[in-house]
mmCIF file of C-alpha atoms in Angstrom:
data_model
loop_
_atom_site.group_PDB
_atom_site.id
_atom_site.type_symbol
_atom_site.label_atom_id
_atom_site.label_comp_id
_atom_site.label_asym_id
_atom_site.label_seq_id
_atom_site.Cartn_x
_atom_site.Cartn_y
_atom_site.Cartn_z
ATOM 1 C CA UNK A 130 4.299 4.818 -24.105
ATOM 2 C CA UNK A 131 4.448 6.004 -19.788
ATOM 3 C CA UNK A 132 1.661 8.833 -17.911
ATOM 4 C CA UNK A 133 2.762 11.101 -16.168
ATOM 5 C CA UNK A 134 0.921 9.307 -13.476
ATOM 6 C CA UNK A 135 3.756 6.778 -14.083
ATOM 7 C CA UNK A 136 6.816 8.474 -14.137
ATOM 8 C CA UNK A 137 5.616 9.235 -11.010
ATOM 9 C CA UNK A 138 6.043 6.168 -9.746
ATOM 10 C CA UNK A 139 9.205 5.164 -11.197
ATOM 11 C CA UNK A 140 12.653 4.113 -9.468
ATOM 12 C CA UNK A 141 15.421 5.164 -11.533
ATOM 13 C CA UNK A 142 18.998 4.395 -9.466
ATOM 14 C CA UNK A 143 22.281 5.366 -11.008
ATOM 15 C CA UNK A 144 25.634 4.882 -10.320
ATOM 16 C CA UNK A 145 24.129 4.311 -6.698
ATOM 17 C CA UNK A 146 26.837 2.966 -4.208
ATOM 18 C CA UNK A 147 27.288 2.553 -0.040
ATOM 19 C CA UNK A 148 29.908 2.047 1.825
ATOM 20 C CA UNK A 149 30.486 0.970 5.375
ATOM 21 C CA UNK A 150 32.932 2.215 7.531
ATOM 22 C CA UNK A 151 34.800 -0.509 10.174
ATOM 23 C CA UNK A 152 37.301 -0.998 12.469
ATOM 24 C CA UNK A 153 38.743 -3.383 9.651
ATOM 25 C CA UNK A 154 38.066 0.120 6.897
ATOM 26 C CA UNK A 155 35.670 0.761 4.487
ATOM 27 C CA UNK A 156 32.809 -1.660 3.864
ATOM 28 C CA UNK A 157 31.425 -2.069 -0.075
ATOM 29 C CA UNK A 158 28.196 -3.162 0.631
ATOM 30 C CA UNK A 159 26.673 -2.301 -2.549
ATOM 31 C CA UNK A 160 28.968 -1.723 -5.586
ATOM 32 C CA UNK A 161 27.768 0.794 -8.104
ATOM 33 C CA UNK A 162 24.119 0.262 -8.856
ATOM 34 C CA UNK A 163 22.110 1.016 -11.890
ATOM 35 C CA UNK A 164 18.361 0.003 -11.590
ATOM 36 C CA UNK A 165 14.920 1.287 -13.559
ATOM 37 C CA UNK A 166 11.505 -0.135 -11.485
ATOM 38 C CA UNK A 167 8.689 0.377 -13.748
ATOM 39 C CA UNK A 168 4.961 1.035 -11.556
ATOM 40 C CA UNK A 169 3.455 -1.494 -10.857
ATOM 41 C CA UNK A 170 5.859 -4.302 -11.352
ATOM 42 C CA UNK A 171 6.939 -6.589 -8.450
ATOM 43 C CA UNK A 172 10.531 -7.269 -8.015
ATOM 44 C CA UNK A 173 12.172 -9.698 -6.006
ATOM 45 C CA UNK A 174 15.667 -9.110 -5.202
ATOM 46 C CA UNK A 175 17.870 -12.442 -3.805
ATOM 47 C CA UNK A 176 20.649 -13.693 -3.579
ATOM 48 C CA UNK A 177 23.348 -15.425 -0.491
ATOM 49 C CA UNK A 178 23.677 -14.091 3.325
ATOM 50 C CA UNK A 179 25.643 -10.362 3.458
ATOM 51 C CA UNK A 180 24.723 -9.949 -0.632
ATOM 52 C CA UNK A 181 23.405 -5.743 0.678
ATOM 53 C CA UNK A 182 19.669 -7.140 -0.088
ATOM 54 C CA UNK A 183 18.378 -5.572 2.592
ATOM 55 C CA UNK A 184 20.921 -2.433 1.826
ATOM 56 C CA UNK A 185 19.259 -1.791 -0.967
ATOM 57 C CA UNK A 186 15.729 -2.101 0.476
ATOM 58 C CA UNK A 187 16.373 0.368 3.034
ATOM 59 C CA UNK A 188 18.278 2.441 0.097
ATOM 60 C CA UNK A 189 15.399 2.536 -1.068
ATOM 61 C CA UNK A 190 13.005 3.237 1.731
ATOM 62 C CA UNK A 191 15.294 6.370 2.220
ATOM 63 C CA UNK A 192 16.522 4.603 5.420
ATOM 64 C CA UNK A 193 20.091 4.581 4.421
ATOM 65 C CA UNK A 194 21.961 7.530 1.795
ATOM 66 C CA UNK A 195 23.569 6.341 -0.356
ATOM 67 C CA UNK A 196 27.511 6.554 -0.414
ATOM 68 C CA UNK A 197 27.371 8.379 -4.546
ATOM 69 C CA UNK A 198 24.971 7.665 -6.970
ATOM 70 C CA UNK A 199 21.557 9.021 -7.339
ATOM 71 C CA UNK A 200 18.132 7.711 -6.006
ATOM 72 C CA UNK A 201 15.167 9.138 -8.060
ATOM 73 C CA UNK A 202 11.345 8.282 -7.655
ATOM 74 C CA UNK A 203 9.855 10.452 -10.598
ATOM 75 C CA UNK A 204 11.591 13.741 -10.276
ATOM 76 C CA UNK A 205 12.716 13.626 -6.830
ATOM 77 C CA UNK A 206 15.517 11.959 -4.753
ATOM 78 C CA UNK A 207 15.601 9.768 -2.050
ATOM 79 C CA UNK A 208 16.076 11.669 1.123
ATOM 80 C CA UNK A 209 14.900 10.225 3.753
ATOM 81 C CA UNK A 210 11.573 7.954 4.692
ATOM 82 C CA UNK A 211 8.282 8.234 3.622
ATOM 83 C CA UNK A 212 4.894 7.086 3.703
ATOM 84 C CA UNK A 213 4.901 7.428 0.385
ATOM 85 C CA UNK A 214 7.294 4.293 0.313
ATOM 86 C CA UNK A 215 5.596 1.517 2.863
ATOM 87 C CA UNK A 216 8.028 -0.937 4.680
ATOM 88 C CA UNK A 217 6.873 -4.198 5.609
ATOM 89 C CA UNK A 218 9.369 -5.954 7.445
ATOM 90 C CA UNK A 219 10.191 -9.467 8.894
ATOM 91 C CA UNK A 220 8.945 -9.693 12.195
ATOM 92 C CA UNK A 221 5.697 -7.221 12.955
ATOM 93 C CA UNK A 222 6.279 -3.863 14.109
ATOM 94 C CA UNK A 223 2.609 -3.477 15.642
ATOM 95 C CA UNK A 224 2.154 -1.499 18.735
ATOM 96 C CA UNK A 225 0.866 -3.577 21.407
ATOM 97 C CA UNK A 226 -0.673 -1.130 23.145
ATOM 98 C CA UNK A 227 -3.561 -0.335 21.028
ATOM 99 C CA UNK A 228 -6.127 -2.500 18.752
ATOM 100 C CA UNK A 229 -4.978 -4.182 15.607
ATOM 101 C CA UNK A 230 -7.329 -1.704 14.036
ATOM 102 C CA UNK A 231 -5.814 0.974 15.945
ATOM 103 C CA UNK A 232 -2.592 0.106 15.130
ATOM 104 C CA UNK A 233 -3.807 0.577 11.193
ATOM 105 C CA UNK A 234 -5.263 4.022 11.951
ATOM 106 C CA UNK A 235 -2.130 5.065 13.540
ATOM 107 C CA UNK A 236 -0.381 6.351 10.298
ATOM 108 C CA UNK A 237 -3.950 8.551 9.509
ATOM 109 C CA UNK A 238 -4.384 9.600 13.240
ATOM 110 C CA UNK A 239 -1.122 11.598 13.234
ATOM 111 C CA UNK A 240 -1.375 13.341 9.842
ATOM 112 C CA UNK A 241 -4.856 14.586 11.479
ATOM 113 C CA UNK A 242 -7.466 12.643 9.432
ATOM 114 C CA UNK A 243 -10.736 12.832 10.858
ATOM 115 C CA UNK A 244 -11.663 9.362 13.171
ATOM 116 C CA UNK A 245 -15.072 8.669 11.034
ATOM 117 C CA UNK A 246 -12.491 8.606 7.725
ATOM 118 C CA UNK A 247 -9.874 6.549 8.956
ATOM 119 C CA UNK A 248 -12.557 4.014 10.465
ATOM 120 C CA UNK A 249 -13.970 3.831 7.355
ATOM 121 C CA UNK A 250 -10.663 3.012 5.942
ATOM 122 C CA UNK A 251 -9.367 0.886 8.408
ATOM 123 C CA UNK A 252 -12.486 -1.744 7.928
ATOM 124 C CA UNK A 253 -12.037 -1.812 4.733
ATOM 125 C CA UNK A 254 -8.727 -3.260 4.562
ATOM 126 C CA UNK A 255 -9.211 -5.293 7.512
ATOM 127 C CA UNK A 256 -11.920 -7.162 5.027
ATOM 128 C CA UNK A 257 -8.558 -7.015 2.140
ATOM 129 C CA UNK A 258 -6.348 -8.479 4.314
ATOM 130 C CA UNK A 259 -8.489 -11.070 4.869
ATOM 131 C CA UNK A 260 -8.594 -10.629 8.737
ATOM 132 C CA UNK A 261 -12.379 -8.895 9.099
ATOM 133 C CA UNK A 262 -14.033 -6.541 11.202
ATOM 134 C CA UNK A 263 -14.452 -8.484 14.571
ATOM 135 C CA UNK A 264 -10.035 -9.085 14.880
ATOM 136 C CA UNK A 265 -10.309 -4.796 14.467
ATOM 137 C CA UNK A 266 -10.774 -4.908 18.387
ATOM 138 C CA UNK A 267 -8.440 -7.943 19.416
ATOM 139 C CA UNK A 268 -4.489 -7.096 20.729
ATOM 140 C CA UNK A 269 -1.516 -7.793 18.537
ATOM 141 C CA UNK A 270 -0.608 -10.807 21.070
ATOM 142 C CA UNK A 271 -4.086 -12.662 20.093
ATOM 143 C CA UNK A 272 -3.178 -13.244 16.741
ATOM 144 C CA UNK A 273 -0.902 -15.652 14.724
ATOM 145 C CA UNK A 274 2.040 -14.471 13.396
ATOM 146 C CA UNK A 275 0.250 -14.424 9.951
ATOM 147 C CA UNK A 276 -2.174 -12.829 11.208
ATOM 148 C CA UNK A 277 0.633 -9.873 12.573
ATOM 149 C CA UNK A 278 1.904 -9.366 9.030
ATOM 150 C CA UNK A 279 -1.683 -9.357 7.773
ATOM 151 C CA UNK A 280 -2.444 -6.688 10.109
ATOM 152 C CA UNK A 281 1.111 -4.542 9.708
ATOM 153 C CA UNK A 282 0.235 -5.213 5.164
ATOM 154 C CA UNK A 283 -3.035 -3.356 5.716
ATOM 155 C CA UNK A 284 -1.125 -0.577 8.161
ATOM 156 C CA UNK A 285 1.180 0.063 5.544
ATOM 157 C CA UNK A 286 -1.654 0.194 2.477
ATOM 158 C CA UNK A 287 -3.932 2.395 4.704
ATOM 159 C CA UNK A 288 -1.068 5.938 3.884
ATOM 160 C CA UNK A 289 -1.110 4.398 0.765
ATOM 161 C CA UNK A 290 1.861 4.084 -0.555
ATOM 162 C CA UNK A 291 2.962 4.426 -4.196
ATOM 163 C CA UNK A 292 5.475 1.819 -3.489
ATOM 164 C CA UNK A 293 5.642 -1.529 -0.990
ATOM 165 C CA UNK A 294 9.340 -2.727 -0.165
ATOM 166 C CA UNK A 295 8.578 -6.059 2.313
ATOM 167 C CA UNK A 296 11.677 -7.050 3.623
ATOM 168 C CA UNK A 297 11.232 -11.066 4.263
ATOM 169 C CA UNK A 298 8.244 -10.576 5.625
ATOM 170 C CA UNK A 299 7.161 -14.094 5.534
ATOM 171 C CA UNK A 300 11.087 -15.777 6.277
ATOM 172 C CA UNK A 301 9.331 -16.920 10.173
ATOM 173 C CA UNK A 302 6.539 -17.852 9.009
ATOM 174 C CA UNK A 303 5.194 -21.778 8.481
ATOM 175 C CA UNK A 304 4.960 -23.130 4.895
ATOM 176 C CA UNK A 305 1.224 -23.560 4.864
ATOM 177 C CA UNK A 306 1.026 -20.032 6.150
ATOM 178 C CA UNK A 307 3.887 -18.459 4.054
ATOM 179 C CA UNK A 308 2.443 -20.439 1.449
ATOM 180 C CA UNK A 309 -1.379 -18.452 2.033
ATOM 181 C CA UNK A 310 0.156 -14.902 2.980
ATOM 182 C CA UNK A 311 1.474 -15.306 -0.403
ATOM 183 C CA UNK A 312 -1.417 -15.656 -2.600
ATOM 184 C CA UNK A 313 -2.904 -13.399 -0.624
ATOM 185 C CA UNK A 314 -0.351 -10.420 -1.653
ATOM 186 C CA UNK A 315 -0.728 -11.207 -5.151
ATOM 187 C CA UNK A 316 -4.812 -10.476 -4.778
ATOM 188 C CA UNK A 317 -3.791 -7.354 -3.001
ATOM 189 C CA UNK A 318 -0.507 -6.632 -5.581
ATOM 190 C CA UNK A 319 -3.274 -6.993 -8.106
ATOM 191 C CA UNK A 320 -6.090 -4.933 -6.287
ATOM 192 C CA UNK A 321 -4.000 -1.906 -5.698
ATOM 193 C CA UNK A 322 -2.068 -1.983 -8.158
ATOM 194 C CA UNK A 323 1.543 -0.514 -6.010
ATOM 195 C CA UNK A 324 5.050 -1.507 -7.386
ATOM 196 C CA UNK A 325 6.279 -3.585 -4.619
ATOM 197 C CA UNK A 326 10.108 -4.920 -4.369
ATOM 198 C CA UNK A 327 10.364 -7.653 -1.928
ATOM 199 C CA UNK A 328 13.423 -9.241 -0.458
ATOM 200 C CA UNK A 329 13.433 -13.384 -0.287
ATOM 201 C CA UNK A 330 16.548 -15.693 0.407
ATOM 202 C CA UNK A 331 13.538 -17.971 -1.036
ATOM 203 C CA UNK A 332 13.859 -18.382 -5.268
ATOM 204 C CA UNK A 333 10.571 -20.507 -4.879
ATOM 205 C CA UNK A 334 9.412 -17.640 -3.207
ATOM 206 C CA UNK A 335 10.701 -14.741 -5.627
ATOM 207 C CA UNK A 336 9.736 -17.251 -9.248
ATOM 208 C CA UNK A 337 6.302 -17.148 -7.747
ATOM 209 C CA UNK A 338 5.379 -13.869 -6.571
ATOM 210 C CA UNK A 339 6.776 -11.474 -9.275
ATOM 211 C CA UNK A 340 7.127 -10.080 -12.352
ATOM 212 C CA UNK A 341 10.804 -9.931 -12.402
ATOM 213 C CA UNK A 342 13.532 -11.015 -10.075
ATOM 214 C CA UNK A 343 17.121 -9.949 -9.749
ATOM 215 C CA UNK A 344 20.043 -11.949 -8.550
ATOM 216 C CA UNK A 345 22.300 -10.171 -6.491
ATOM 217 C CA UNK A 346 26.262 -11.439 -5.883
ATOM 218 C CA UNK A 347 28.625 -12.046 -2.644
ATOM 219 C CA UNK A 348 29.526 -8.785 -0.902
ATOM 220 C CA UNK A 349 29.871 -6.587 -2.557
ATOM 221 C CA UNK A 350 26.982 -6.524 -3.928
ATOM 222 C CA UNK A 351 25.796 -5.952 -7.030
ATOM 223 C CA UNK A 352 22.841 -7.341 -9.312
ATOM 224 C CA UNK A 353 24.719 -9.875 -12.225
ATOM 225 C CA UNK A 354 20.740 -11.951 -13.480
ATOM 226 C CA UNK A 355 17.832 -9.542 -13.907
ATOM 227 C CA UNK A 356 15.126 -12.166 -15.104
ATOM 228 C CA UNK A 357 11.650 -10.913 -16.525
ATOM 229 C CA UNK A 358 9.144 -13.946 -15.362
ATOM 230 C CA UNK A 359 6.468 -15.614 -17.129
ATOM 231 C CA UNK A 360 4.316 -18.047 -15.639
ATOM 232 C CA UNK A 361 1.182 -20.750 -17.435
ATOM 233 C CA UNK A 362 -1.401 -18.995 -16.924
ATOM 234 C CA UNK A 363 -0.068 -15.732 -16.207
ATOM 235 C CA UNK A 364 -3.037 -13.051 -16.743
ATOM 236 C CA UNK A 365 -4.091 -9.625 -15.648
ATOM 237 C CA UNK A 366 -7.185 -10.230 -14.569
ATOM 238 C CA UNK A 367 -5.822 -14.012 -12.299
ATOM 239 C CA UNK A 368 -3.286 -14.189 -9.983
ATOM 240 C CA UNK A 369 -1.340 -17.096 -9.975
ATOM 241 C CA UNK A 370 -2.470 -19.632 -8.282
ATOM 242 C CA UNK A 371 -0.082 -22.198 -6.341
ATOM 243 C CA UNK A 372 -0.508 -25.006 -9.171
ATOM 244 C CA UNK A 373 2.183 -23.038 -10.735
ATOM 245 C CA UNK A 374 4.767 -24.210 -8.986
ATOM 246 C CA UNK A 375 4.584 -27.929 -10.234
ATOM 247 C CA UNK A 376 5.054 -26.610 -14.065
ATOM 248 C CA UNK A 377 8.091 -27.646 -16.129
ATOM 249 C CA UNK A 378 8.320 -23.951 -17.015
ATOM 250 C CA UNK A 379 8.472 -22.893 -12.863
ATOM 251 C CA UNK A 380 11.284 -25.699 -11.986
ATOM 252 C CA UNK A 381 13.402 -24.218 -14.913
ATOM 253 C CA UNK A 382 12.999 -20.235 -13.779
ATOM 254 C CA UNK A 383 14.192 -21.986 -10.363
ATOM 255 C CA UNK A 384 16.795 -24.264 -11.630
ATOM 256 C CA UNK A 385 18.427 -21.061 -13.849
ATOM 257 C CA UNK A 386 18.268 -18.767 -10.337
ATOM 258 C CA UNK A 387 19.434 -21.036 -7.988
ATOM 259 C CA UNK A 388 21.820 -21.705 -9.822
ATOM 260 C CA UNK A 389 23.109 -17.476 -10.869
ATOM 261 C CA UNK A 390 23.118 -17.958 -6.897
ATOM 262 C CA UNK A 391 25.198 -21.107 -6.102
ATOM 263 C CA UNK A 392 27.541 -19.451 -9.245
ATOM 264 C CA UNK A 393 27.522 -15.765 -7.306
ATOM 265 C CA UNK A 394 28.705 -17.280 -3.907
ATOM 266 C CA UNK A 395 31.340 -19.712 -4.765
#
């Protein structure tokens, strides 16, 4: 049975849809959708381009208002953006005039957190995301793309969000950096105990990272597959390692979900 804290962190969509107005008439980006995301889950969303993945994420983030239905986090209706739902975008949105440390501290500073407290937390998170305190004084342009993404993740974590929303955060990175950050993200997820909703075009990435994968149909977007992911060696104490991607179980799940996306796009 869920605890009171668990219930506070549960995401529930009931008949949620989103329609955009256009010169050619209404465009249904997301068909009426029912969905429950439990606390602590790592849920990836995949599907063909234009299927409503990002629309769903923006609804969860409060950047868009549903055309119909109810979207709740715990007992509260999502009525706009909130620091309790942190967002990691595809391209790092770091302020170039601030140091990396200044970027990470920006949210707590705006909320009036004292300098000593926010500095201590920023230093802890720099270590947690694998950057180290020595990187804190650098400017974003001095960092690689992968390091900038780590800094963006730290900037989200410092606000202690209940839910982390990630919109193709590794899509523009080279394969080696992407794989390293996938492993790092799984480690952070285990340590922080957050709920993560992760949008990606990569089925392999979705299977590797997730406890659950949602496949969306072509527009109007709707969830057509809701697949729990269980892989060899899965354990609450040990995050997955890249070696699992070569197992028959992984390849079978990858093929199953890729076929579902192909069928949805026909």
